[in-house]
Short mmCIF file of C-alpha atoms and ligand atoms in Angstrom, two decimals:
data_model
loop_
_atom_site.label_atom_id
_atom_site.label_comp_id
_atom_site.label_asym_id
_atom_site.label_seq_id
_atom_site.Cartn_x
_atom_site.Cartn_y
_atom_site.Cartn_z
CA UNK C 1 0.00 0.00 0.00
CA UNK C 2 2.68 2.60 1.21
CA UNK C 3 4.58 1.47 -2.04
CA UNK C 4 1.65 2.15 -3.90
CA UNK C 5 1.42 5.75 -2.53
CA UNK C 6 5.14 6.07 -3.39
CA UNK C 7 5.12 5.55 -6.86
CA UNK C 8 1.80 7.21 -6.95
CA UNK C 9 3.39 10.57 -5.40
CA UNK C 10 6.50 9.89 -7.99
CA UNK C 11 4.36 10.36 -10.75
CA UNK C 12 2.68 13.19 -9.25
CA UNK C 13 5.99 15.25 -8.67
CA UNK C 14 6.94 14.11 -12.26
CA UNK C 15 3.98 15.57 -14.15
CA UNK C 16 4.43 18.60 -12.06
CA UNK C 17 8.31 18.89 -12.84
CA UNK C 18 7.09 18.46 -16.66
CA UNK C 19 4.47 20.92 -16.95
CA UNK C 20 6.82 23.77 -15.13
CA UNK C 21 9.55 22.87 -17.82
CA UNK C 22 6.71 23.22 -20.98
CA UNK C 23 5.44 26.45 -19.38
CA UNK C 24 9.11 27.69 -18.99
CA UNK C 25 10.08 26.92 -22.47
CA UNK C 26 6.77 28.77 -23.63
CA UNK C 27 7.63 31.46 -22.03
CA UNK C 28 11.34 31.83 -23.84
CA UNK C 29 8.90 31.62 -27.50
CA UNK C 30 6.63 34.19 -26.21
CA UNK C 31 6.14 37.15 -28.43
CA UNK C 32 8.34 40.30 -27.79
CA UNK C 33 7.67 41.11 -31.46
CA UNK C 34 4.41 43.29 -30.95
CA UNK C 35 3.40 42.44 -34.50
CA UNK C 36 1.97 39.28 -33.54
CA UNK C 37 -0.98 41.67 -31.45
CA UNK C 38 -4.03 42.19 -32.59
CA UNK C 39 -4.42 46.16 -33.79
CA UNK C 40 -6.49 46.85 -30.91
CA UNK C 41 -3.19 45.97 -28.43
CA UNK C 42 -0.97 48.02 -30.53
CA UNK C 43 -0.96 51.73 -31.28
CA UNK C 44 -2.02 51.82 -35.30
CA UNK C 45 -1.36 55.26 -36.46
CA UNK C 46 -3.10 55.60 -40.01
CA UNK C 47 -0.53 58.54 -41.83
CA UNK C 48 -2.37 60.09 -44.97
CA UNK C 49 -0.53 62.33 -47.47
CA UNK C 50 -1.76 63.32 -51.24
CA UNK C 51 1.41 62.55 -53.27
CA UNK C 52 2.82 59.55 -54.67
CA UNK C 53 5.03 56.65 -52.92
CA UNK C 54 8.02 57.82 -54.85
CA UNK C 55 7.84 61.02 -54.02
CA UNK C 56 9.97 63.21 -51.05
CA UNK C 57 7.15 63.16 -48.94
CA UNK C 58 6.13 59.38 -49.80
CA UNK C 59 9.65 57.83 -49.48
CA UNK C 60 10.25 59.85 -46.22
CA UNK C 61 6.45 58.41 -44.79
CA UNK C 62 7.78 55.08 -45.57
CA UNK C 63 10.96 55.31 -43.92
CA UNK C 64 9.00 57.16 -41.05
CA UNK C 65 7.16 54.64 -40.66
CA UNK C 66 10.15 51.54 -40.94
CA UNK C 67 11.84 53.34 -37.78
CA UNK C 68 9.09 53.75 -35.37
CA UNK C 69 8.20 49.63 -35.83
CA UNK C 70 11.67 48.95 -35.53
CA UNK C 71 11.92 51.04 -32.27
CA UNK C 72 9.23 49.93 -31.19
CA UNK C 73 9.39 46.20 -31.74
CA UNK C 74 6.05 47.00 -33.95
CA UNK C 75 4.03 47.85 -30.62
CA UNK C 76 3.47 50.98 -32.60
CA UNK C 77 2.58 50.70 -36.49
CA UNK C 78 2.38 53.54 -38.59
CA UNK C 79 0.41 52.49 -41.65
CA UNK C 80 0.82 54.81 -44.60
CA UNK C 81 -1.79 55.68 -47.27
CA UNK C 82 -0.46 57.95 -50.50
CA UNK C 83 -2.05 59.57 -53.57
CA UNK C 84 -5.28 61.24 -51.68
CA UNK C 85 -6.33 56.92 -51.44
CA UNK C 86 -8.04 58.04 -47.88
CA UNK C 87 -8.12 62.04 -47.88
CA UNK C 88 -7.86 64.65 -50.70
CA UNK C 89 -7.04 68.06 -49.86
CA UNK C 90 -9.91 69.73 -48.34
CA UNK C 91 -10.56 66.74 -46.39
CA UNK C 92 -7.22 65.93 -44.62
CA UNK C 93 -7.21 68.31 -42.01
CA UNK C 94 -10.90 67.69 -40.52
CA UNK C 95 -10.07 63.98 -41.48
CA UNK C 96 -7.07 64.65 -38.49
CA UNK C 97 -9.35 66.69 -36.35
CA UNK C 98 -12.23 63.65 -36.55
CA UNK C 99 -9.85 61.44 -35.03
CA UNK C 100 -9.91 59.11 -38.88
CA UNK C 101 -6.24 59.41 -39.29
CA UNK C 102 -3.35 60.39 -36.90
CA UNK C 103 -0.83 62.15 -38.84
CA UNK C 104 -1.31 64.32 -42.23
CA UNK C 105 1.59 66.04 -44.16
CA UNK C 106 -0.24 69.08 -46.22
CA UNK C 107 1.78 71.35 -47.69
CA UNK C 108 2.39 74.91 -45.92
CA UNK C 109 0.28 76.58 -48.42
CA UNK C 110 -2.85 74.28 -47.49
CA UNK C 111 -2.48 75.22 -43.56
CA UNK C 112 -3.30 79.00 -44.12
CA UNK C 113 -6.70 78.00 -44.86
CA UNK C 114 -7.01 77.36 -40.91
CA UNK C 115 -3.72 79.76 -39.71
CA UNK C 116 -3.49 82.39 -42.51
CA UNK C 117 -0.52 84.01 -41.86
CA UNK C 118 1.35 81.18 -42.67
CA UNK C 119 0.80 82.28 -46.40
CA UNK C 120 4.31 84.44 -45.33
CA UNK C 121 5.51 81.31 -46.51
CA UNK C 122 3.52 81.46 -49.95
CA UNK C 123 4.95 84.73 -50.79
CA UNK C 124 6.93 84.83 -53.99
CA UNK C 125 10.69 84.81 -53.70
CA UNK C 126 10.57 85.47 -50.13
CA UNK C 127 12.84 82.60 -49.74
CA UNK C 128 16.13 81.86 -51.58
CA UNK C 129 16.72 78.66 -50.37
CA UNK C 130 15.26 75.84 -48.09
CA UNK C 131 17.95 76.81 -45.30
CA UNK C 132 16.55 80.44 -44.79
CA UNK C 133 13.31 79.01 -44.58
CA UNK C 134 13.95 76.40 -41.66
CA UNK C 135 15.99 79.18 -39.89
CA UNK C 136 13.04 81.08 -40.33
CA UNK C 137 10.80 78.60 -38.80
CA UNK C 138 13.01 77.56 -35.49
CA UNK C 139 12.85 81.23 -34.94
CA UNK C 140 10.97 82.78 -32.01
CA UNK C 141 8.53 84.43 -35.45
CA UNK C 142 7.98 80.90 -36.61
CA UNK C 143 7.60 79.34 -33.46
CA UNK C 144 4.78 82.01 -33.10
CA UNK C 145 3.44 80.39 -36.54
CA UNK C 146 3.85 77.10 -34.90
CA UNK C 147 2.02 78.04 -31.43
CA UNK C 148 -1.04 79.26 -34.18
CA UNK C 149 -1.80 76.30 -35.31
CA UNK C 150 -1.04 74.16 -31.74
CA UNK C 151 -3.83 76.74 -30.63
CA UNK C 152 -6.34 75.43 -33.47
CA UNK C 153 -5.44 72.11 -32.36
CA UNK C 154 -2.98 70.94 -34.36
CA UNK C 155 0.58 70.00 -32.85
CA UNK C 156 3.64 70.10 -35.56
CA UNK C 157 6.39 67.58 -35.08
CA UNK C 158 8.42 68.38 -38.16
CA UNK C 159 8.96 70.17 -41.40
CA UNK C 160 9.65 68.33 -44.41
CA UNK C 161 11.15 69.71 -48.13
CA UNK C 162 9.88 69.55 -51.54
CA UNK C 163 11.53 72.76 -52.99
CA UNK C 164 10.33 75.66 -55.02
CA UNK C 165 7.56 75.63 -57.58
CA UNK C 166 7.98 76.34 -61.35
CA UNK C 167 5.01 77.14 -63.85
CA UNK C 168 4.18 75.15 -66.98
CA UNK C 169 1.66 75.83 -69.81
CA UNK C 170 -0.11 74.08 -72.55
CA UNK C 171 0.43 76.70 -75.60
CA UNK C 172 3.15 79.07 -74.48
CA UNK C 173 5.85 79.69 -72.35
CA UNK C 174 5.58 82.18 -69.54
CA UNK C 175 8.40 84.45 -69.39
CA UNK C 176 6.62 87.26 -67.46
CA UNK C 177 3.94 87.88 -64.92
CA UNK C 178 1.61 89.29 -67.98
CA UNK C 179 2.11 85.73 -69.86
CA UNK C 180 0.01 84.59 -67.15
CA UNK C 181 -3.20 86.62 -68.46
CA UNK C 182 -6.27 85.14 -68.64
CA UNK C 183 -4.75 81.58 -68.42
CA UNK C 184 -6.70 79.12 -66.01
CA UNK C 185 -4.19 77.91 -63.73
CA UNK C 186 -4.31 74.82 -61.14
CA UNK C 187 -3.67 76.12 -57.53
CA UNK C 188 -3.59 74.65 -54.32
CA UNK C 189 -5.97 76.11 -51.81
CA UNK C 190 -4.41 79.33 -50.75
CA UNK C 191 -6.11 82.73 -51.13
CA UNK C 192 -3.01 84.58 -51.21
CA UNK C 193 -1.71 81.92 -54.14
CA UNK C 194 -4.75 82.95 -55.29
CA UNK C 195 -3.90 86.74 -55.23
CA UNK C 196 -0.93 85.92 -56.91
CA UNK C 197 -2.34 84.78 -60.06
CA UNK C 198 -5.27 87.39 -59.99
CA UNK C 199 -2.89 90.47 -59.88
CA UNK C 200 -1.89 89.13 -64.02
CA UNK C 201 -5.54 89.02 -64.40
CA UNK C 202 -5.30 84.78 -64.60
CA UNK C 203 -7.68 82.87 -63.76
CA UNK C 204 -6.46 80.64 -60.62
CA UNK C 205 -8.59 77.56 -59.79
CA UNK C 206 -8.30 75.23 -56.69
CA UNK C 207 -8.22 71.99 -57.30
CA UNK C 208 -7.25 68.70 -55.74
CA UNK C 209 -3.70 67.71 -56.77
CA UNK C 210 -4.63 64.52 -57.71
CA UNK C 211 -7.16 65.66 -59.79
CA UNK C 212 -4.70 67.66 -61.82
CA UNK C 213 -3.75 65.51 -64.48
CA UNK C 214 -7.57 65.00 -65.78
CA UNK C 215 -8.35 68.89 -65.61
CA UNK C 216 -4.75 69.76 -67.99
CA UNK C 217 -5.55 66.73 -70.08
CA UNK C 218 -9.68 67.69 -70.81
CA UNK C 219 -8.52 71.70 -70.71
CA UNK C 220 -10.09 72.70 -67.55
CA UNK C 221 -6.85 74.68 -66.83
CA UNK C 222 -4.11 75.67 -69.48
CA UNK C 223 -0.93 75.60 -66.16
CA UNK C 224 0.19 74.58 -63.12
CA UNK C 225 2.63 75.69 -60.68
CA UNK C 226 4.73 72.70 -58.66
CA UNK C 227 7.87 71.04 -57.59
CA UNK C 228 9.84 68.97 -60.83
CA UNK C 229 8.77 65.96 -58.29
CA UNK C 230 5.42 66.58 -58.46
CA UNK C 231 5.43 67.67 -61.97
CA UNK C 232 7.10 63.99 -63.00
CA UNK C 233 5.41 61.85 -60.25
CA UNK C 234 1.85 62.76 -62.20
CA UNK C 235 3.43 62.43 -65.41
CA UNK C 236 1.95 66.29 -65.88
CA UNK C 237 5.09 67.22 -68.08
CA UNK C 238 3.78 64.95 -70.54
CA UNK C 239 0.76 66.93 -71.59
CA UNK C 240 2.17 70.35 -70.87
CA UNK C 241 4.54 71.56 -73.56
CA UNK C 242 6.24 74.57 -71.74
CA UNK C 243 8.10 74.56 -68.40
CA UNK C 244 9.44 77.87 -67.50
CA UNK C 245 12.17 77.59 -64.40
CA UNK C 246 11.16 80.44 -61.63
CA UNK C 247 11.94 78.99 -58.49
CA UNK C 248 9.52 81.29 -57.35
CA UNK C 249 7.25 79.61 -54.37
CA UNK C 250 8.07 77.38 -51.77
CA UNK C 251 6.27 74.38 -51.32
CA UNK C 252 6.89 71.80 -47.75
CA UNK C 253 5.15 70.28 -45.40
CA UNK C 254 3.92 70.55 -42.14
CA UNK C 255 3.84 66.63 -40.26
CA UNK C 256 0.79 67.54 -38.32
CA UNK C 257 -1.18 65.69 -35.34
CA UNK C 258 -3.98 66.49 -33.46
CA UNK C 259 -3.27 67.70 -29.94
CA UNK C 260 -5.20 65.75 -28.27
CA UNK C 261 -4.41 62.36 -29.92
CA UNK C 262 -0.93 63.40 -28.67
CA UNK C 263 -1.38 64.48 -25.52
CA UNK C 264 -3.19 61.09 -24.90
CA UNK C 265 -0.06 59.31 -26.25
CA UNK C 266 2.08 57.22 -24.11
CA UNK C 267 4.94 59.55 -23.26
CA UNK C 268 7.49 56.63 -24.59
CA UNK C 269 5.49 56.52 -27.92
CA UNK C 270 6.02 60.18 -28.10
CA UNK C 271 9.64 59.74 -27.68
CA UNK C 272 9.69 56.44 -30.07
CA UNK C 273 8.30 59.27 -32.70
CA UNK C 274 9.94 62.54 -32.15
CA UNK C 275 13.60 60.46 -32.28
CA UNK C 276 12.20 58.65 -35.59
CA UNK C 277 11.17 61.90 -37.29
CA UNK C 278 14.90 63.52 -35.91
CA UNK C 279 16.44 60.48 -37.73
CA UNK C 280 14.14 61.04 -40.94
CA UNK C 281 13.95 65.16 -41.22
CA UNK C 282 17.40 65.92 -42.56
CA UNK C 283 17.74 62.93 -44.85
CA UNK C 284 14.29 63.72 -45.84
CA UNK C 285 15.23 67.52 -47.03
CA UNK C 286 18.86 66.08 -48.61
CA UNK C 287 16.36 64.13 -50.95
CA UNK C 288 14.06 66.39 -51.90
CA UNK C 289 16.87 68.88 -53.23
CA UNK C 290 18.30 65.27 -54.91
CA UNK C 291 15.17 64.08 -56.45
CA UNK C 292 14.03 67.73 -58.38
CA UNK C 293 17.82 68.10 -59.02
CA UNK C 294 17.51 64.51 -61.20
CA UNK C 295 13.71 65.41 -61.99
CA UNK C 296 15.06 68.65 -63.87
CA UNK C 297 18.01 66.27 -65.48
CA UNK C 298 15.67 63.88 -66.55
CA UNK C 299 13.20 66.97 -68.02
CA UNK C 300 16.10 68.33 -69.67
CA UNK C 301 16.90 65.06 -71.50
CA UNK C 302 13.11 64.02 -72.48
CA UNK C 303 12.82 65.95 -75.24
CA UNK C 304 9.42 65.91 -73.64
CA UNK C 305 8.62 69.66 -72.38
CA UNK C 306 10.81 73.27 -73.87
CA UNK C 307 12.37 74.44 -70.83
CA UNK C 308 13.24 77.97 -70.03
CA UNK C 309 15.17 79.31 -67.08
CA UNK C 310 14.27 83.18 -66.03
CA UNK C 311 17.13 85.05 -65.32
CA UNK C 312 18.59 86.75 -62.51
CA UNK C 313 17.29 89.60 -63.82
CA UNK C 314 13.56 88.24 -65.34
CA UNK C 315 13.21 87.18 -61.46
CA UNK C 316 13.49 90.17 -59.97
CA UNK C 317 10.97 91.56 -62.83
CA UNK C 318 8.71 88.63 -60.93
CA UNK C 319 9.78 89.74 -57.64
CA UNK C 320 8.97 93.50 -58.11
CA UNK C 321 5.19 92.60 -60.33
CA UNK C 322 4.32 90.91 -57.07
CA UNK C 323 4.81 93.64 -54.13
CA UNK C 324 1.37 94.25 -53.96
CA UNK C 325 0.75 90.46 -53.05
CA UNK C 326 3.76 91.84 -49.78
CA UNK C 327 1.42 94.85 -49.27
CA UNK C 328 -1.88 92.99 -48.74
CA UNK C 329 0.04 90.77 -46.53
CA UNK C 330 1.30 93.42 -44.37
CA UNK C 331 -2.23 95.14 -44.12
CA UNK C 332 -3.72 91.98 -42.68
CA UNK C 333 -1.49 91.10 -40.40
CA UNK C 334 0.77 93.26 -39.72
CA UNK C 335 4.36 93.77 -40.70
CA UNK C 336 6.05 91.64 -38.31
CA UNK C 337 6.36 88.63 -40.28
CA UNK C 338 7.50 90.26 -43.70
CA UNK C 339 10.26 92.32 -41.23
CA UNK C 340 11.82 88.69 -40.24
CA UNK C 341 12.25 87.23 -43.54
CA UNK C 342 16.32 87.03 -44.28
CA UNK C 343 15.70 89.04 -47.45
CA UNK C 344 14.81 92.14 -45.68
CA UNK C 345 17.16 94.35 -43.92
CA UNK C 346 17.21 93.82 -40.06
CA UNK C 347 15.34 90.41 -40.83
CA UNK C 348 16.37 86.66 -39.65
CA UNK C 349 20.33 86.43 -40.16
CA UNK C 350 21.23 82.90 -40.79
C1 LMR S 401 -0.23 70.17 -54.36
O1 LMR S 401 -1.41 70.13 -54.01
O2 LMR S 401 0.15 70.56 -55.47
C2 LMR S 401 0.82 69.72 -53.40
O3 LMR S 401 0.48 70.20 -52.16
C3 LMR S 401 0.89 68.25 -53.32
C4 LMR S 401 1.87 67.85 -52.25
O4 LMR S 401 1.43 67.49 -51.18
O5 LMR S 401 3.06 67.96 -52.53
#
């Protein structure tokens, strides 16, 4: 009997023993990789933008979003929809204040339609180069720009590049501001773009940019005014015949989130995103300049598109035909922001 209970405890103890070492080596398998959780135990931030993958602002999303689910051992996944698939333009930013996507990119001309004095940024040749601009920006005048929009409810985490703008035509090239006259030209929403194109008595209409291509190629609008990458990325220079070089408008991004969405954030998740976007901001400006630099290359080799290039001189023709645009500025708001620009004496020194 007592052997009995012997062998009986034996066996006991040994299916014991074996079930501690199964759950043991279990454990070592378990998942660190967050991937392997469902989306409602992960942090799924949807990121909507309006141009396409292979674009500055596309390839920069994507590498974005590479970085924060390799920091984060894809506890946080930053899923990345291009080309206007979820939002077009007038619908990004209520799409970001409705809580349907976390983060937006629109370009700085689109955020005046909620902060208008950010059209400083719109202003023809108010910039010579993307460096001015970002100096501008970290500046206590920007940061006042910045604190505009946080007060709207928007929170800015970065700035991102796609260059200056250039102007192409169906049936003409532009050389100066009156070549513009009575043309129908494809802007983004801005009304002080809008100004710009009025003053030469065109006719500016606002449009969606991924609508562009259908309204050149069924003559809605005769021009358009955008970055070499967003020129190519549509294919736009193939049904455009004139491409006149005038640098003359800036066009970035602001990498926008609502401020409550990030308030709510996990403070490590903050981090986990602030250090990816530090890792992706200066590469992401170093490519822009790169990709128009070959986009111009390539335009100049196509045999596609007659290109002209204003001179020094034609641009400050441009420059001078659009001071009014500078005056209505300053009588809106004031004279504070057109006093800071690096151009202007006494303004942000670099
Ligand atoms: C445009 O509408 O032309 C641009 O804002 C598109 C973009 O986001 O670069």
């Amino acid at each position: 009997m007592q052997r009995g209970n012997q062998s009986y405890r034996f066996i006991f103890s040994f299916f014991i023993v074996l079930l501690f070492c199964i759950s043991c080596s279990q454990m070592k398998t378990y998942p660190i990789d967050f991937e392997q959780l469902g989306e409602d135990e992960r942090i799924v931030i949807r990121f909507s933008h309006v141009v396409g993958e292979n674009t500055p602002k596309g390839l920069a999303a994507r590498q974005f979003a590479e970085i924060v689910k390799k920091r984060s051992n894809g506890y946080v996944e930053v899923q990345v929809f291009p080309n206007g698939y979820l939002y077009g333009d007038g619908e990004e930013l209520k799409a970001l204040s409705n809580g349907d996507v976390q983060i937006i990119a629109p370009a700085t001309s689109k955020i005046s339609t909620i902060v208008p004095e950010w059209s400083i940024l719109d202003l023809p040749y108010a910039f010579n180069d993307e460096s001015e601009l970002h100096h501008y920006l970290t500046n206590s005048i920007g940061q006042e720009l910045i604190e505009k929009l946080e007060r709207k409810g928007f929170h800015t985490l970065a700035i991102w590049e796609n260059g200056f703008k250039q102007i192409s035509n169906r049936d003409y090239p532009i050389y100066e501001p009156n070549d513009l006259n009575t043309l129908k030209v494809r802007i983004m929403p801005s009304r002080f773009i809008e100004r710009q194109f009025k003053m030469f008595n065109a006719d500016p209409k606002i449009m969606d940019f991924n609508d562009l291509y259908s309204y050149l190629e069924n003559r809605s609008v005769d021009a358009q005014e955008n970055t070499l990458s967003n020129i190519t990325s549509k294919n736009i220079h193939s049904i455009q015949k004139n491409l006149t070089i005038s640098n003359h408008g800036y066009l970035g991004y602001v990498i926008l989130v609502d401020r409550d969405f990030w308030r709510e954030l996990p403070e490590e998740v903050q981090h986990i995103i602030e250090e990816a976007l530090a890792e992706v901001n200066e590469w992401q400006w170093n490519l822009a300049r790169k990709i128009n630099q070959e986009k111009l290359s390539f335009l100049e080799a196509c045999d596609c598109i007659d290109i002209y290039y204003l001179t020094d001189e034609e641009k400050q023709v441009w420059e001078d035909a659009f001071q009014p645009v500078y005056d209505y500025y300053v009588n809106r708001f004031g004279s504070k922001y057109i006093d800071a620009l690096p151009k202007v004496e006494g303004g942000i020194d670099e």
